[in-house]
Short mmCIF file of C-alpha atoms and ligand atoms in Angstrom, two decimals:
data_model
loop_
_atom_site.label_atom_id
_atom_site.label_comp_id
_atom_site.label_asym_id
_atom_site.label_seq_id
_atom_site.Cartn_x
_atom_site.Cartn_y
_atom_site.Cartn_z
CA MET A 1 14.26 14.03 13.43
CA ASN A 2 15.53 10.59 13.73
CA TRP A 3 13.31 7.54 12.84
CA GLN A 4 12.26 5.89 16.29
CA ARG A 5 9.82 2.98 15.26
CA HIS A 6 10.63 -0.76 15.63
CA HIS A 7 7.33 -1.64 13.80
CA LEU A 8 5.45 -0.32 10.89
CA LEU A 9 1.78 -1.14 11.60
CA ASP A 10 -0.37 1.41 10.01
CA ILE A 11 -0.43 4.99 8.74
CA GLU A 12 -2.92 6.16 11.14
CA SER A 13 -0.36 6.52 13.95
CA LEU A 14 2.44 8.04 11.63
CA SER A 15 3.05 11.87 11.51
CA ALA A 16 3.52 13.66 8.17
CA GLU A 17 7.19 13.91 9.20
CA GLU A 18 7.60 10.23 9.54
CA ILE A 19 5.84 9.74 6.15
CA THR A 20 8.12 12.31 4.60
CA MET A 21 11.14 10.61 6.11
CA VAL A 22 10.14 7.25 4.53
CA HIS A 23 9.94 9.05 1.14
CA ASP A 24 13.26 10.76 1.59
CA THR A 25 14.89 7.67 2.62
CA ALA A 26 13.35 5.78 -0.35
CA ARG A 27 14.67 8.55 -2.81
CA ALA A 28 18.02 7.80 -1.39
CA PHE A 29 17.74 3.99 -2.05
CA ARG A 30 16.22 4.23 -5.42
CA GLU A 31 19.72 4.95 -6.73
CA VAL A 32 20.92 1.69 -5.53
CA GLY A 33 18.74 0.06 -8.23
CA SER A 34 20.48 1.98 -11.00
CA ARG A 35 23.96 0.74 -9.99
CA ALA A 36 25.83 -2.19 -11.68
CA ILE A 37 25.69 -4.10 -8.39
CA LYS A 38 22.33 -3.41 -6.84
CA LYS A 39 23.11 -4.32 -3.32
CA VAL A 40 24.07 -2.43 -0.13
CA PRO A 41 25.19 -4.19 2.99
CA VAL A 42 22.98 -2.31 5.56
CA LEU A 43 20.96 -5.49 6.58
CA ARG A 44 23.97 -7.88 6.29
CA GLY A 45 23.30 -10.83 8.89
CA LYS A 46 19.63 -9.89 9.38
CA THR A 47 16.92 -12.36 8.70
CA VAL A 48 13.59 -11.36 7.05
CA ILE A 49 10.60 -13.62 7.06
CA ASN A 50 7.66 -12.97 4.60
CA LEU A 51 4.77 -14.35 6.66
CA PHE A 52 1.85 -13.98 3.81
CA VAL A 53 -1.24 -15.85 4.83
CA GLU A 54 -3.12 -14.12 1.93
CA PRO A 55 -2.11 -14.03 -1.77
CA SER A 56 0.23 -11.44 -3.06
CA THR A 57 2.25 -10.65 -6.06
CA ARG A 58 3.65 -7.09 -5.93
CA THR A 59 3.97 -6.59 -2.12
CA ARG A 60 5.68 -10.00 -1.28
CA ILE A 61 7.87 -9.88 -4.19
CA SER A 62 9.03 -6.39 -3.66
CA PHE A 63 9.68 -6.93 0.16
CA GLU A 64 11.78 -10.05 -0.96
CA LEU A 65 13.71 -8.08 -3.32
CA ALA A 66 14.20 -5.10 -0.97
CA ALA A 67 15.50 -7.33 1.55
CA GLN A 68 17.89 -8.94 -1.02
CA ARG A 69 19.08 -5.56 -2.18
CA LEU A 70 19.87 -4.82 1.46
CA THR A 71 21.86 -8.07 1.84
CA ALA A 72 19.50 -9.64 4.27
CA ASP A 73 18.60 -13.37 4.41
CA VAL A 74 14.85 -13.77 3.35
CA ILE A 75 12.66 -16.77 3.85
CA ASN A 76 9.22 -16.81 2.09
CA PHE A 77 6.68 -18.67 4.30
CA SER A 78 4.07 -20.42 2.44
CA ALA A 79 0.72 -20.60 4.42
CA GLU A 80 -0.64 -23.44 2.05
CA ALA A 81 2.35 -25.65 2.93
CA SER A 82 2.63 -24.66 6.57
CA SER A 83 1.55 -26.11 9.79
CA LEU A 84 -1.22 -23.46 9.93
CA LYS A 85 -2.95 -26.02 7.82
CA LYS A 86 -2.58 -28.60 10.85
CA GLY A 87 -4.14 -26.02 13.22
CA GLU A 88 -1.20 -24.28 14.57
CA THR A 89 -2.03 -20.69 15.57
CA LEU A 90 -0.65 -17.58 14.18
CA LYS A 91 0.83 -16.82 17.64
CA ASP A 92 2.68 -20.05 17.71
CA THR A 93 3.73 -19.72 14.14
CA ALA A 94 5.17 -16.32 14.74
CA ARG A 95 7.00 -17.30 18.06
CA ASN A 96 8.52 -20.27 16.27
CA LEU A 97 9.87 -17.91 13.43
CA GLU A 98 11.32 -15.67 16.15
CA ALA A 99 12.98 -18.65 17.84
CA LEU A 100 14.79 -19.10 14.50
CA ASN A 101 16.17 -15.47 15.10
CA ALA A 102 14.02 -13.72 12.49
CA ASP A 103 14.70 -9.96 13.00
CA ILE A 104 11.86 -8.59 10.91
CA ILE A 105 8.38 -10.36 10.21
CA ILE A 106 6.44 -9.01 7.33
CA ILE A 107 2.61 -10.10 7.67
CA ARG A 108 -0.18 -10.16 5.44
CA HIS A 109 -3.42 -11.56 6.95
CA SER A 110 -7.16 -11.50 6.32
CA ALA A 111 -7.76 -10.52 10.08
CA THR A 112 -7.77 -6.88 10.93
CA GLY A 113 -5.11 -6.28 13.67
CA ALA A 114 -3.04 -9.42 12.92
CA PRO A 115 0.14 -7.33 12.77
CA HIS A 116 -0.62 -5.24 15.87
CA PHE A 117 -1.33 -8.48 17.73
CA LEU A 118 2.07 -9.92 16.72
CA SER A 119 3.84 -6.74 17.73
CA ARG A 120 2.74 -7.10 21.36
CA PHE A 121 4.72 -10.17 22.00
CA LEU A 122 7.60 -10.36 19.36
CA ASN A 123 10.88 -8.78 19.90
CA ALA A 124 11.26 -8.86 15.97
CA SER A 125 10.16 -5.86 13.92
CA VAL A 126 6.71 -6.43 12.59
CA ILE A 127 5.72 -4.77 9.38
CA ASN A 128 2.09 -4.83 8.05
CA ALA A 129 1.79 -5.79 4.60
CA GLY A 130 -2.16 -5.65 4.57
CA ASP A 131 -4.42 -6.67 7.39
CA GLY A 132 -8.03 -7.31 6.23
CA ALA A 133 -9.90 -4.18 5.19
CA HIS A 134 -7.93 -2.21 7.70
CA GLU A 135 -4.66 -0.90 6.39
CA HIS A 136 -1.81 -1.49 3.83
CA PRO A 137 0.79 0.95 4.92
CA THR A 138 3.53 0.33 2.47
CA GLN A 139 1.06 0.79 -0.50
CA ALA A 140 0.18 4.35 0.86
CA LEU A 141 3.81 5.20 1.31
CA LEU A 142 4.75 4.13 -2.17
CA ASP A 143 1.54 5.89 -3.72
CA THR A 144 2.35 9.09 -1.92
CA PHE A 145 5.97 8.81 -2.92
CA THR A 146 4.87 8.45 -6.48
CA ILE A 147 2.68 11.43 -6.37
CA ARG A 148 5.28 13.62 -4.71
CA GLU A 149 7.94 12.43 -7.28
CA ARG A 150 5.62 13.26 -10.22
CA LYS A 151 3.87 16.27 -8.89
CA GLY A 152 6.72 17.84 -6.83
CA LYS A 153 4.27 18.19 -3.75
CA ILE A 154 1.26 16.66 -2.12
CA ALA A 155 -0.27 19.59 -0.11
CA GLY A 156 -3.10 21.31 -2.09
CA LEU A 157 -3.64 18.47 -4.66
CA ASN A 158 -7.09 16.98 -5.28
CA VAL A 159 -6.89 13.12 -5.22
CA THR A 160 -9.87 11.14 -6.16
CA ILE A 161 -10.02 7.59 -5.03
CA LEU A 162 -12.74 5.75 -7.15
CA GLY A 163 -13.96 2.31 -6.39
CA ASP A 164 -14.55 -0.15 -3.54
CA ILE A 165 -13.58 2.10 -0.66
CA LEU A 166 -15.50 0.30 2.06
CA TYR A 167 -13.50 -2.98 1.77
CA SER A 168 -10.17 -1.45 0.72
CA ARG A 169 -7.27 -1.36 3.21
CA VAL A 170 -5.37 0.60 0.46
CA ALA A 171 -8.19 3.27 0.55
CA ARG A 172 -7.82 3.65 4.40
CA SER A 173 -4.13 3.93 4.39
CA ASN A 174 -4.13 6.42 1.48
CA ILE A 175 -6.64 8.59 3.09
CA TRP A 176 -4.73 8.74 6.23
CA ALA A 177 -1.38 9.50 4.33
CA LEU A 178 -2.91 12.00 2.01
CA LEU A 179 -4.74 14.03 4.56
CA LYS A 180 -1.77 14.18 6.91
CA LEU A 181 0.19 15.59 4.02
CA GLY A 182 -2.42 18.16 3.01
CA ALA A 183 -4.01 16.73 0.02
CA LYS A 184 -7.80 17.18 -0.50
CA VAL A 185 -9.41 13.67 -0.85
CA THR A 186 -12.52 12.89 -2.78
CA LEU A 187 -14.04 9.35 -2.58
CA CYS A 188 -16.42 7.98 -5.20
CA GLY A 189 -18.27 5.03 -6.09
CA PRO A 190 -21.43 3.04 -5.57
CA PRO A 191 -23.28 4.23 -2.29
CA THR A 192 -23.17 0.81 -0.96
CA LEU A 193 -19.25 0.80 -1.21
CA VAL A 194 -18.65 4.44 -0.33
CA PRO A 195 -20.49 5.19 2.93
CA ARG A 196 -20.80 8.77 4.02
CA VAL A 197 -19.03 7.73 7.23
CA PHE A 198 -15.87 8.48 5.42
CA GLU A 199 -16.49 12.28 5.49
CA LYS A 200 -15.74 12.06 9.30
CA MET A 201 -12.22 11.36 8.22
CA GLY A 202 -12.12 14.66 6.38
CA CYS A 203 -12.79 13.29 2.86
CA ARG A 204 -15.43 14.64 0.36
CA VAL A 205 -17.79 11.72 -0.82
CA THR A 206 -19.62 12.11 -4.13
CA TYR A 207 -21.57 9.66 -6.14
CA ASP A 208 -21.26 11.62 -9.36
CA VAL A 209 -18.36 10.11 -11.07
CA ASN A 210 -18.09 13.22 -13.65
CA GLU A 211 -17.81 15.57 -10.57
CA ALA A 212 -15.22 13.28 -9.07
CA VAL A 213 -12.83 13.29 -11.88
CA ALA A 214 -13.30 16.95 -13.10
CA ASP A 215 -11.02 18.66 -10.82
CA ALA A 216 -8.75 15.63 -9.78
CA ASP A 217 -4.85 15.90 -10.14
CA ILE A 218 -4.73 12.24 -9.31
CA ILE A 219 -7.30 9.62 -9.92
CA ASN A 220 -6.64 6.32 -7.91
CA LEU A 221 -8.63 3.38 -8.90
CA LEU A 222 -9.55 0.54 -6.65
CA ARG A 223 -10.69 -2.99 -7.67
CA ILE A 224 -13.75 -4.61 -6.22
CA GLN A 225 -12.63 -6.63 -3.17
CA HIS A 226 -14.81 -9.65 -3.85
CA GLU A 227 -12.86 -11.62 -1.33
CA ARG A 228 -14.00 -9.44 1.50
CA GLN A 229 -17.61 -8.61 0.48
CA ARG A 230 -20.33 -10.89 2.05
CA LYS A 231 -23.00 -10.03 -0.39
CA ALA A 232 -23.59 -8.50 -3.73
CA MET A 233 -22.94 -4.74 -3.46
CA PHE A 234 -24.15 -3.59 -6.81
CA PRO A 235 -26.09 -5.37 -9.42
CA SER A 236 -23.44 -6.58 -11.90
CA LEU A 237 -19.86 -5.90 -13.00
CA ASN A 238 -21.15 -4.69 -16.43
CA GLU A 239 -23.19 -2.02 -14.66
CA TYR A 240 -20.29 -1.15 -12.29
CA ALA A 241 -17.95 -0.69 -15.36
CA SER A 242 -20.52 1.41 -17.17
CA LEU A 243 -21.14 3.69 -14.30
CA PHE A 244 -17.82 4.02 -12.48
CA GLY A 245 -15.06 2.52 -14.71
CA LEU A 246 -12.54 4.82 -16.00
CA ASN A 247 -12.67 4.85 -19.77
CA ARG A 248 -11.76 7.13 -22.60
CA ALA A 249 -15.06 9.09 -22.36
CA LEU A 250 -14.76 9.65 -18.65
CA LEU A 251 -11.02 10.46 -18.65
CA ALA A 252 -11.79 13.19 -21.41
CA LYS A 253 -13.59 15.12 -18.54
CA ALA A 254 -10.39 15.21 -16.25
CA LYS A 255 -7.41 17.56 -16.37
CA PRO A 256 -4.96 16.93 -19.20
CA ASP A 257 -2.15 16.23 -16.61
CA VAL A 258 -4.11 14.06 -14.41
CA LEU A 259 -2.19 10.98 -13.22
CA ILE A 260 -3.98 7.58 -13.21
CA MET A 261 -3.03 5.19 -10.33
CA HIS A 262 -4.00 1.74 -9.36
CA PRO A 263 -2.34 -0.49 -6.53
CA GLY A 264 -2.92 -3.57 -8.39
CA PRO A 265 -4.11 -6.22 -9.22
CA ILE A 266 -6.15 -4.61 -12.05
CA ASN A 267 -9.46 -5.98 -13.48
CA ARG A 268 -9.25 -4.66 -16.93
CA GLY A 269 -12.63 -3.78 -18.24
CA VAL A 270 -14.10 -3.36 -14.86
CA GLU A 271 -12.72 -0.34 -12.92
CA ILE A 272 -10.32 0.70 -15.86
CA ASP A 273 -10.41 0.10 -19.42
CA SER A 274 -7.30 -1.67 -20.79
CA GLU A 275 -6.24 1.21 -23.12
CA ILE A 276 -6.46 3.61 -20.06
CA ALA A 277 -4.29 1.28 -17.90
CA ASP A 278 -1.66 1.31 -20.45
CA CYS A 279 -1.91 5.01 -21.53
CA GLU A 280 0.78 7.64 -21.02
CA ARG A 281 -0.95 9.18 -17.93
CA SER A 282 -0.85 5.90 -16.13
CA VAL A 283 1.70 5.38 -13.34
CA ILE A 284 0.67 2.01 -12.46
CA LEU A 285 4.03 0.27 -13.28
CA GLU A 286 5.94 3.28 -11.76
CA GLN A 287 4.04 2.60 -8.51
CA VAL A 288 5.49 -0.81 -8.55
CA THR A 289 9.05 0.29 -9.20
CA ASN A 290 8.74 2.84 -6.52
CA GLY A 291 7.50 0.22 -4.02
CA LEU A 292 10.76 -1.51 -4.03
CA ALA A 293 12.73 1.72 -2.92
CA VAL A 294 9.94 2.40 -0.28
CA ARG A 295 10.14 -1.05 1.16
CA MET A 296 13.97 -0.92 1.20
CA ALA A 297 13.48 2.36 3.30
CA VAL A 298 10.97 0.75 5.63
CA LEU A 299 13.20 -2.37 6.21
CA PHE A 300 16.07 -0.02 6.84
CA LEU A 301 14.28 2.29 9.32
CA VAL A 302 12.65 -0.44 11.38
CA SER A 303 16.00 -2.09 11.56
CA GLY A 304 17.49 0.92 13.31
CA GLY A 305 18.24 3.17 10.43
CA LYS A 306 17.87 6.79 11.48
CA GLY A 307 16.94 8.36 8.21
CA PRO A 308 18.20 9.30 4.62
CA GLN A 309 21.19 10.93 5.93
CA GLU A 310 22.56 7.44 6.78
CA VAL A 311 21.92 5.95 3.43
CA ALA A 312 24.70 7.82 1.33
CA ALA A 313 27.35 6.58 3.74
N1 CP B 1 -1.09 -3.88 -4.24
C1 CP B 1 -1.07 -5.05 -3.74
O1 CP B 1 -0.96 -5.02 -2.53
O2 CP B 1 -0.73 -6.11 -4.60
P1 CP B 1 -0.45 -7.57 -4.22
O3 CP B 1 -1.74 -8.10 -3.61
O4 CP B 1 -0.20 -8.27 -5.37
O5 CP B 1 0.54 -7.60 -3.17
#
């Protein structure tokens, strides 16, 4: 199978084969990072624009570095210093970037569907770097890549996602990717943040955190998305931490080889104790490292790359 997509907008519309192709391409690109000269010329002459209208550390920097490693020219758009502040619309902003011959526009926006909207009128490739509470596809691709590299498979694994599911785009993209790849997904957190409607996607929902961690091969922790919550969803952060935070006592109830994941940014002492975030079972920084290879793969594939077989050449 060859890659066919010009945009990467979500995980929901991808097949398991396409997700696996991104993983395989990322594995091929990861080797580039260990070379003395960490560059390959596959995007030479292409222009990549990071159009981030919401804050980001990991996603923006790793897309920038990924584009540089592929020898593209990269522009970082700063929303705060842009004409969006003067009332220019997102559509006009994007069309102006395309008028400057942008080949790939990577967008993060608080509005669900913003990347899909741009993809309807731009000729440039559009990559979703997070749209509201909807999806964050490259995060799910790097998370599932990390699981596959560590565990050697995904099908049949028990993955528990613990925290604010309702407002999390990471949760939605991970659920789609994990289910397509054959994992069993358990969601846990306060009932206000983990509504049973997620069972319709094919997940197990439980409010018993001990049960949620007991048979997990992976525990993926999510922070409370205060920026998207319109009202208090639980009494206090202290209560949340004591009931749902991953601490030494709760981790003792999990399998000895469980992997601890977190997309970042971490709120230490809330969803995860500091010592657990830094313990040997945590792969949180490995996720960041893998994100670079995954984003190189995505940039390569939406630019016309056919798959991992083209990387070695
Ligand atoms: N995981 C993630 O999206 O982090 P940033 O918000 O820092 O990009």
